[in-house]
Structures are given as structure tokens and as C-alpha cells.
Coordinates of C-alpha atoms and ligand atoms in Angstrom, one line a residue:
M1 CA 10.8 -22.9 30.7
S2 CA 12.4 -23.5 28.1
D3 CA 14.4 -26.3 26.5
E4 CA 18.3 -24.9 26.3
G5 CA 18.5 -23.8 22.4
E6 CA 14.7 -24.0 21.7
E7 CA 13.0 -20.6 20.7
I8 CA 9.1 -19.6 21.2
M9 CA 7.3 -17.3 19.6
T10 CA 7.8 -13.9 21.3
A11 CA 6.5 -11.3 18.7
K12 CA 3.7 -9.7 19.7
I13 CA 0.4 -9.9 16.1
I14 CA 0.1 -6.5 14.4
D15 CA -3.5 -7.6 12.8
G16 CA -4.0 -5.7 10.1
R17 CA -7.4 -7.1 9.9
L18 CA -8.7 -5.4 12.8
V19 CA -6.8 -1.6 11.7
A20 CA -8.4 -1.7 9.0
K21 CA -12.0 -2.4 10.1
S22 CA -11.8 0.5 12.4
I23 CA -10.4 2.5 9.4
R24 CA -12.8 2.0 7.5
E25 CA -16.0 2.1 10.3
E26 CA -14.6 5.3 10.3
L27 CA -14.5 6.5 6.6
K28 CA -17.8 5.3 6.9
G29 CA -19.4 7.9 9.2
E30 CA -17.1 10.5 7.4
V31 CA -19.0 9.5 4.2
E32 CA -21.8 10.3 6.1
N33 CA -21.4 13.1 7.0
L34 CA -20.5 14.5 3.2
K35 CA -23.1 12.7 1.7
K36 CA -25.3 15.0 4.6
E37 CA -23.6 18.0 2.6
G38 CA -24.2 16.4 -0.9
I39 CA -20.5 15.0 -1.1
E40 CA -20.8 11.6 -2.1
P41 CA -17.0 11.0 -3.4
G42 CA -16.6 8.8 -6.3
I43 CA -13.9 6.7 -7.4
A44 CA -12.9 4.8 -11.6
V45 CA -10.4 1.8 -11.2
V46 CA -10.2 1.3 -14.7
L47 CA -8.6 -2.8 -15.5
V48 CA -7.3 -2.8 -19.3
G49 CA -6.8 -6.9 -19.4
E50 CA -7.3 -10.1 -17.8
N51 CA -4.8 -10.6 -15.3
P52 CA -6.4 -12.6 -12.7
A53 CA -4.6 -10.9 -10.2
S54 CA -5.9 -7.1 -10.6
M55 CA -9.5 -8.6 -12.0
V56 CA -10.5 -10.6 -7.8
Y57 CA -8.1 -7.1 -6.4
V58 CA -10.4 -4.7 -8.6
K59 CA -13.4 -6.8 -7.7
N60 CA -12.2 -6.2 -3.8
K61 CA -11.7 -2.6 -4.6
G62 CA -15.3 -1.8 -5.7
E63 CA -16.9 -3.9 -2.9
A64 CA -14.8 -2.3 -0.7
C65 CA -16.0 1.5 -2.2
R66 CA -19.8 0.5 -2.0
S67 CA -19.5 -1.6 1.6
T68 CA -18.0 2.3 3.7
G69 CA -21.3 4.1 0.8
I70 CA -18.6 5.5 -2.3
Y71 CA -19.6 5.3 -5.0
S72 CA -17.7 3.6 -7.0
E73 CA -17.0 2.2 -11.3
E74 CA -15.0 0.1 -12.9
H75 CA -14.1 0.9 -16.6
R76 CA -12.9 -3.0 -17.5
L77 CA -11.4 -2.7 -21.0
P78 CA -9.7 -5.5 -23.6
E79 CA -6.5 -6.5 -23.5
D80 CA -5.4 -5.0 -27.1
T81 CA -6.4 -1.8 -26.2
S82 CA -4.3 1.3 -27.7
E83 CA -2.7 3.8 -25.9
S84 CA -4.6 6.8 -26.9
A85 CA -7.6 5.2 -26.0
L86 CA -6.7 4.7 -22.7
L87 CA -5.2 8.2 -22.6
D88 CA -8.8 9.4 -24.1
L89 CA -10.9 7.7 -21.3
I90 CA -8.2 8.9 -18.6
E91 CA -9.8 12.2 -19.8
R92 CA -13.2 12.0 -20.2
L93 CA -12.3 10.9 -16.1
N94 CA -10.3 14.2 -15.2
R95 CA -13.7 16.0 -16.3
D96 CA -16.2 14.3 -14.6
R97 CA -17.2 15.6 -11.3
R98 CA -18.5 13.1 -9.8
I99 CA -15.0 10.9 -9.8
H100 CA -12.9 11.8 -6.7
G101 CA -10.1 9.3 -7.8
I102 CA -9.2 7.4 -10.6
L103 CA -6.6 4.3 -10.0
V104 CA -5.7 2.9 -13.2
Q105 CA -5.3 -1.4 -12.3
L106 CA -1.0 -2.2 -12.5
P107 CA 0.2 -3.9 -14.6
L108 CA -0.4 -3.1 -17.6
P109 CA -0.2 -4.3 -21.6
S110 CA 3.2 -3.8 -22.9
H111 CA 2.2 -2.3 -25.6
I112 CA 1.2 0.2 -22.8
N113 CA 3.8 2.6 -21.0
K114 CA 2.8 3.1 -17.6
D115 CA 5.4 6.0 -16.9
K116 CA 2.4 7.9 -20.0
V117 CA -0.8 6.3 -18.4
L118 CA -0.1 7.6 -14.5
K119 CA 1.1 11.4 -15.6
A120 CA -2.5 11.7 -17.1
I121 CA -4.5 11.7 -14.6
S122 CA -5.3 14.4 -12.4
P123 CA -2.7 14.3 -9.1
D124 CA -5.9 15.9 -7.2
K125 CA -7.6 12.6 -8.2
D126 CA -4.3 9.8 -8.3
V127 CA -6.2 8.0 -5.0
D128 CA -3.3 5.4 -5.3
G129 CA 0.2 8.4 -5.1
F130 CA 1.8 7.5 -7.6
H131 CA 1.6 10.3 -10.0
E132 CA 5.4 12.2 -10.1
I133 CA 3.5 15.2 -9.0
N134 CA 2.3 13.5 -6.0
M135 CA 5.6 11.7 -5.4
G136 CA 8.1 15.3 -5.1
R137 CA 5.6 16.7 -3.3
L138 CA 5.9 12.7 -0.3
F139 CA 9.7 14.0 -1.0
T140 CA 9.7 17.3 -0.3
G141 CA 7.6 17.0 2.4
Q142 CA 4.4 18.3 1.4
E143 CA 1.0 17.5 2.3
G144 CA -0.6 15.5 -1.3
L145 CA -2.0 11.7 -1.8
V146 CA 0.6 9.3 -0.9
P147 CA 0.6 5.8 -1.8
C148 CA -1.8 3.3 0.0
T149 CA 0.5 0.3 0.9
P150 CA 3.5 2.5 2.7
F151 CA 0.9 4.3 3.8
G152 CA -1.5 2.2 6.0
I153 CA 2.7 0.6 6.6
I154 CA 2.5 4.0 8.7
K155 CA -0.8 3.2 10.2
L156 CA -0.6 0.4 11.5
L157 CA 2.6 1.6 12.9
E158 CA -0.2 4.2 14.4
Y159 CA -2.3 2.0 15.9
Y160 CA 0.4 -0.2 17.5
N161 CA 1.6 3.2 19.3
I162 CA 5.0 1.8 18.2
P163 CA 8.2 4.3 17.7
V164 CA 9.4 5.9 14.9
D165 CA 11.3 9.1 15.7
G166 CA 15.2 8.5 16.1
K167 CA 14.8 4.8 15.4
F168 CA 17.1 2.1 12.4
A169 CA 14.6 1.7 9.9
V170 CA 15.8 -0.9 6.8
I171 CA 13.6 -1.3 3.9
V172 CA 14.2 -4.6 1.5
G173 CA 12.8 -3.9 -1.7
R174 CA 13.4 -0.2 -3.4
S175 CA 9.6 0.0 -5.6
N176 CA 8.0 3.9 -6.2
I177 CA 5.3 1.9 -5.1
V178 CA 6.3 0.3 -1.7
G179 CA 10.4 0.8 -1.2
K180 CA 11.0 4.4 -1.8
P181 CA 7.9 6.6 -0.3
V182 CA 7.7 4.2 2.5
A183 CA 11.6 5.4 3.0
M184 CA 10.2 8.6 2.9
M185 CA 7.4 8.5 4.7
L186 CA 9.5 7.8 7.8
L187 CA 12.6 9.5 7.1
Q188 CA 9.5 12.0 7.7
R189 CA 9.0 10.3 10.8
N190 CA 12.5 11.1 12.3
A191 CA 13.6 7.0 11.3
T192 CA 17.3 7.0 10.2
I193 CA 16.9 4.9 7.0
A194 CA 18.4 2.7 5.6
M195 CA 17.5 0.4 1.5
C196 CA 18.8 -2.8 0.6
H197 CA 17.9 -4.3 -2.7
T198 CA 19.3 -7.5 -5.5
R199 CA 22.5 -5.5 -5.4
T200 CA 23.3 -4.2 -1.5
A201 CA 27.0 -5.9 -1.0
N202 CA 26.4 -7.4 3.0
M203 CA 22.5 -7.3 3.7
K204 CA 23.0 -10.0 6.4
E205 CA 24.5 -7.0 8.5
I206 CA 22.4 -4.3 8.1
C207 CA 18.9 -6.2 8.4
L208 CA 20.6 -7.1 12.0
M209 CA 20.6 -3.2 12.5
G210 CA 17.4 -2.5 11.9
D211 CA 15.2 -1.5 14.6
I212 CA 12.5 -2.0 12.0
L213 CA 12.8 -4.1 9.4
I214 CA 9.7 -3.5 5.9
A215 CA 10.3 -6.8 4.4
A216 CA 10.1 -5.4 0.3
A217 CA 11.1 -7.2 -2.3
G218 CA 9.2 -9.8 -2.9
R219 CA 11.1 -13.4 -2.6
P220 CA 9.4 -16.0 -0.8
G221 CA 10.4 -16.7 3.2
M222 CA 13.5 -14.1 1.5
I223 CA 14.1 -12.8 5.4
T224 CA 14.6 -14.8 7.7
G225 CA 15.4 -14.5 11.7
E226 CA 19.6 -15.0 12.0
M227 CA 19.3 -11.5 9.9
I228 CA 16.6 -9.7 13.0
K229 CA 17.8 -7.8 15.7
E230 CA 16.6 -8.9 18.5
G231 CA 13.3 -7.2 19.3
A232 CA 12.6 -5.7 15.4
V233 CA 9.2 -4.9 14.3
V234 CA 9.2 -6.9 11.0
I235 CA 6.5 -6.1 9.1
D236 CA 6.1 -7.9 5.6
V237 CA 4.3 -6.2 2.0
G238 CA 4.9 -9.7 0.6
I239 CA 2.2 -11.3 -1.0
N240 CA 4.1 -14.3 -3.4
R241 CA 1.9 -17.0 -4.8
L242 CA 3.9 -20.6 -4.4
D243 CA 3.6 -23.9 -6.0
N244 CA 0.7 -25.2 -4.0
G245 CA -1.9 -22.5 -4.3
K246 CA -0.4 -20.7 -0.5
L247 CA 0.3 -16.9 0.2
A248 CA 3.5 -16.4 1.7
G249 CA 4.9 -13.4 2.3
D250 CA 9.0 -12.4 1.7
V251 CA 9.1 -12.9 5.7
D252 CA 9.8 -16.7 7.5
F253 CA 7.1 -15.8 10.1
E254 CA 8.2 -18.9 12.1
S255 CA 12.1 -17.6 13.1
V256 CA 11.7 -14.4 12.3
S257 CA 8.3 -14.6 14.9
K258 CA 11.1 -16.0 18.0
R259 CA 13.2 -13.0 18.1
A260 CA 10.7 -9.2 16.3
A261 CA 8.6 -8.2 19.0
W262 CA 6.1 -7.1 16.6
I263 CA 5.1 -9.2 13.4
T264 CA 3.1 -8.8 10.6
P265 CA 1.3 -11.6 9.4
V266 CA 0.6 -12.8 5.6
P267 CA -1.9 -12.7 4.6
G268 CA -4.4 -10.3 7.7
G269 CA -0.9 -8.0 8.0
V270 CA -0.2 -5.6 5.8
G271 CA -3.0 -6.9 3.0
P272 CA -6.3 -5.4 3.9
M273 CA -4.6 -2.6 4.9
T274 CA -3.6 -1.4 1.0
I275 CA -7.8 -0.9 0.4
A276 CA -8.4 1.3 3.3
M277 CA -6.1 3.7 2.2
L278 CA -7.3 3.7 -1.3
L279 CA -10.8 4.6 0.9
Y280 CA -8.9 7.1 2.9
N281 CA -7.4 9.1 0.0
T282 CA -10.3 9.1 -2.3
V283 CA -12.8 10.8 1.4
K284 CA -9.5 13.0 1.4
A285 CA -9.9 13.2 -2.7
A286 CA -13.1 14.8 -2.0
K287 CA -12.9 16.2 0.7
L288 CA -10.7 18.4 -0.8
R289 CA -11.9 19.2 -3.5
N290 CA -14.7 20.8 -1.6
G291 CA -12.8 23.3 1.1
Ligands
GUN301 N1 -0.5 -3.9 -9.2 C1 -0.6 -3.9 -7.4 N2 -0.7 -2.9 -6.5 C2 -1.4 -1.9 -6.8 C3 -1.6 -0.6 -5.5 O1 -1.3 -0.7 -5.6 N3 -1.9 0.1 -7.1 C4 -3.0 0.0 -8.2 N4 -3.3 0.2 -9.4 N5 -2.0 -1.7 -9.4 C5 -1.5 -2.4 -8.1

């Protein structure tokens, strides 16, 4: 029995490492089978410049591919690479039969037009799901390649049998990479959705309505316990590096875990799912090309 006023943690943990591992194991088997049919899924990862976080991501993506049996090549280009040189490389990779997936790590240096680069990737090889064709397919309910982080969130909900149909989902953050696509995926699965952002007037009241709350704003600890509906499912997409070197999510785990029914930790929640879904998309792209 707890003392009056004292709250205990009630939320169950959504374990992204566990789910990512199970997806990766499954993909490994699928890659083995594809290889028996003479198909070796392949990805090209392109990094321009030396952004330290990007360098770690690219290294991790390469290792994850190789451990799953996927052919992976890395193209590291200097910071002062011209836009046209990058576009030439993408054109070459578009034609390369060995490559089923092309990923250009973001952010790009400011002298390069990101939208132009993303648009240059063949939609069939767009394993990030950032191409406007794939975005358009997602928004119109057609089959395509979808962004990895939002897709990973959906897989987490599915793994734990967390219902979405008829639920009220609040998404905090309206990025093209997470907020907008995850809203469409939840809508597709019959959730009612609300999107909050920096200009939202009554953030707390809207968050309190959420049966599902997705925090993807990139502001450490901004979602606190008093913003959470009792029994909500809270998904924390934030990966914020604090001054002390520690990683922090957008969710204040301490206070939120006392009211939520389910919560993703940081690290070990959504993070591991992004790479797992990148592998998934690469295998899917290889299968699609080979009928
Ligand atoms: N930078 C941060 N996240 C991502 C991602 O998911 N894909 C790419 N290409 N770049 C990123």
C-alpha cells in the first residue's frame, strides 16, 4: 500500500530492443531464402560531410545490414561536394542492379537542396520513404515504401497488441520524417488524430485527450505527467543529447510512467526500431523488384 499522495509507476515498458531483435531475426531468415533464389538485397548509404551523429548512424546502419545478410555499401563524400556531383551519384545508384535501397543521410550541408536530392532517388529504391511519390502514396492509402521511424512505432503497437482503431491519438511534432507520416498511418488504422506543434494554443488540454500520445517534437522532457490521460499509451520519439552527455526523450519518464499504461523508454524504445524498419524496407524493395 502506498502513502497518501504517493504515486507508483504503473506503466508497462514497450521494449524496442526486443521487438527490433525479433524483426531482424525474421528478416535474416528471409534474406537467406532470397539468396537461395539468387537475390541479394543491397543498400547504398550516402553521407555528405562529417556530422558526428550522422557518422554514428551510418556506421550502425551498415553493421545492421551486414549482420542481416544484406549487401551494404557506404559512400562518404566531403562536406564541399557539389549538389550536381551528389545527384550524379544518385543517378548511378538508381541504375545499379546490385542496389535495391538508397539512403541519403540527413541533414545535408546547407549548399545542397535536400528536396531536390530526395526527389532524385528512384521511388522504388527510396527505403527512407521520404520521396514525395511515397509520401503521396501513404497519404492516399496506396502501397509504397514508408518512413522507418513511424513504421517502427506502428510495429511496436502491433507487437504489444495495443489497439488503435477508434482511439484518440495525439501527435506532438509535425515533421515530414515522423509527425506527419505517423499521423497518416494511425488514421489509416482508424484512429482519430490531433497534431500539436509550437503554435498550438492549448497543448496540455489536447494531450490530456490522447489515448495514444506520440512525442516527436525534439524538446527534452516537454511532455510531463499532468499532460497524460490516465492509462494512455505514450511513445517517445525524442533523442536529445543533453549537456551531460546523456540521452533524453521528449517525455519526462518519471512523472509520465505514473499515469500511462504503456511507455517507451529512451534509449531502447523507438530508436532501435528505425534501423530494423530500414532493413525491412530494403528487403521489401528487393522483393518488389523481383516480383
Ligand atoms: N537523419 C535523421 N534521421 C534520419 C533518417 O531516418 N533517415 C535519413 N536518411 N537521415 C536521417
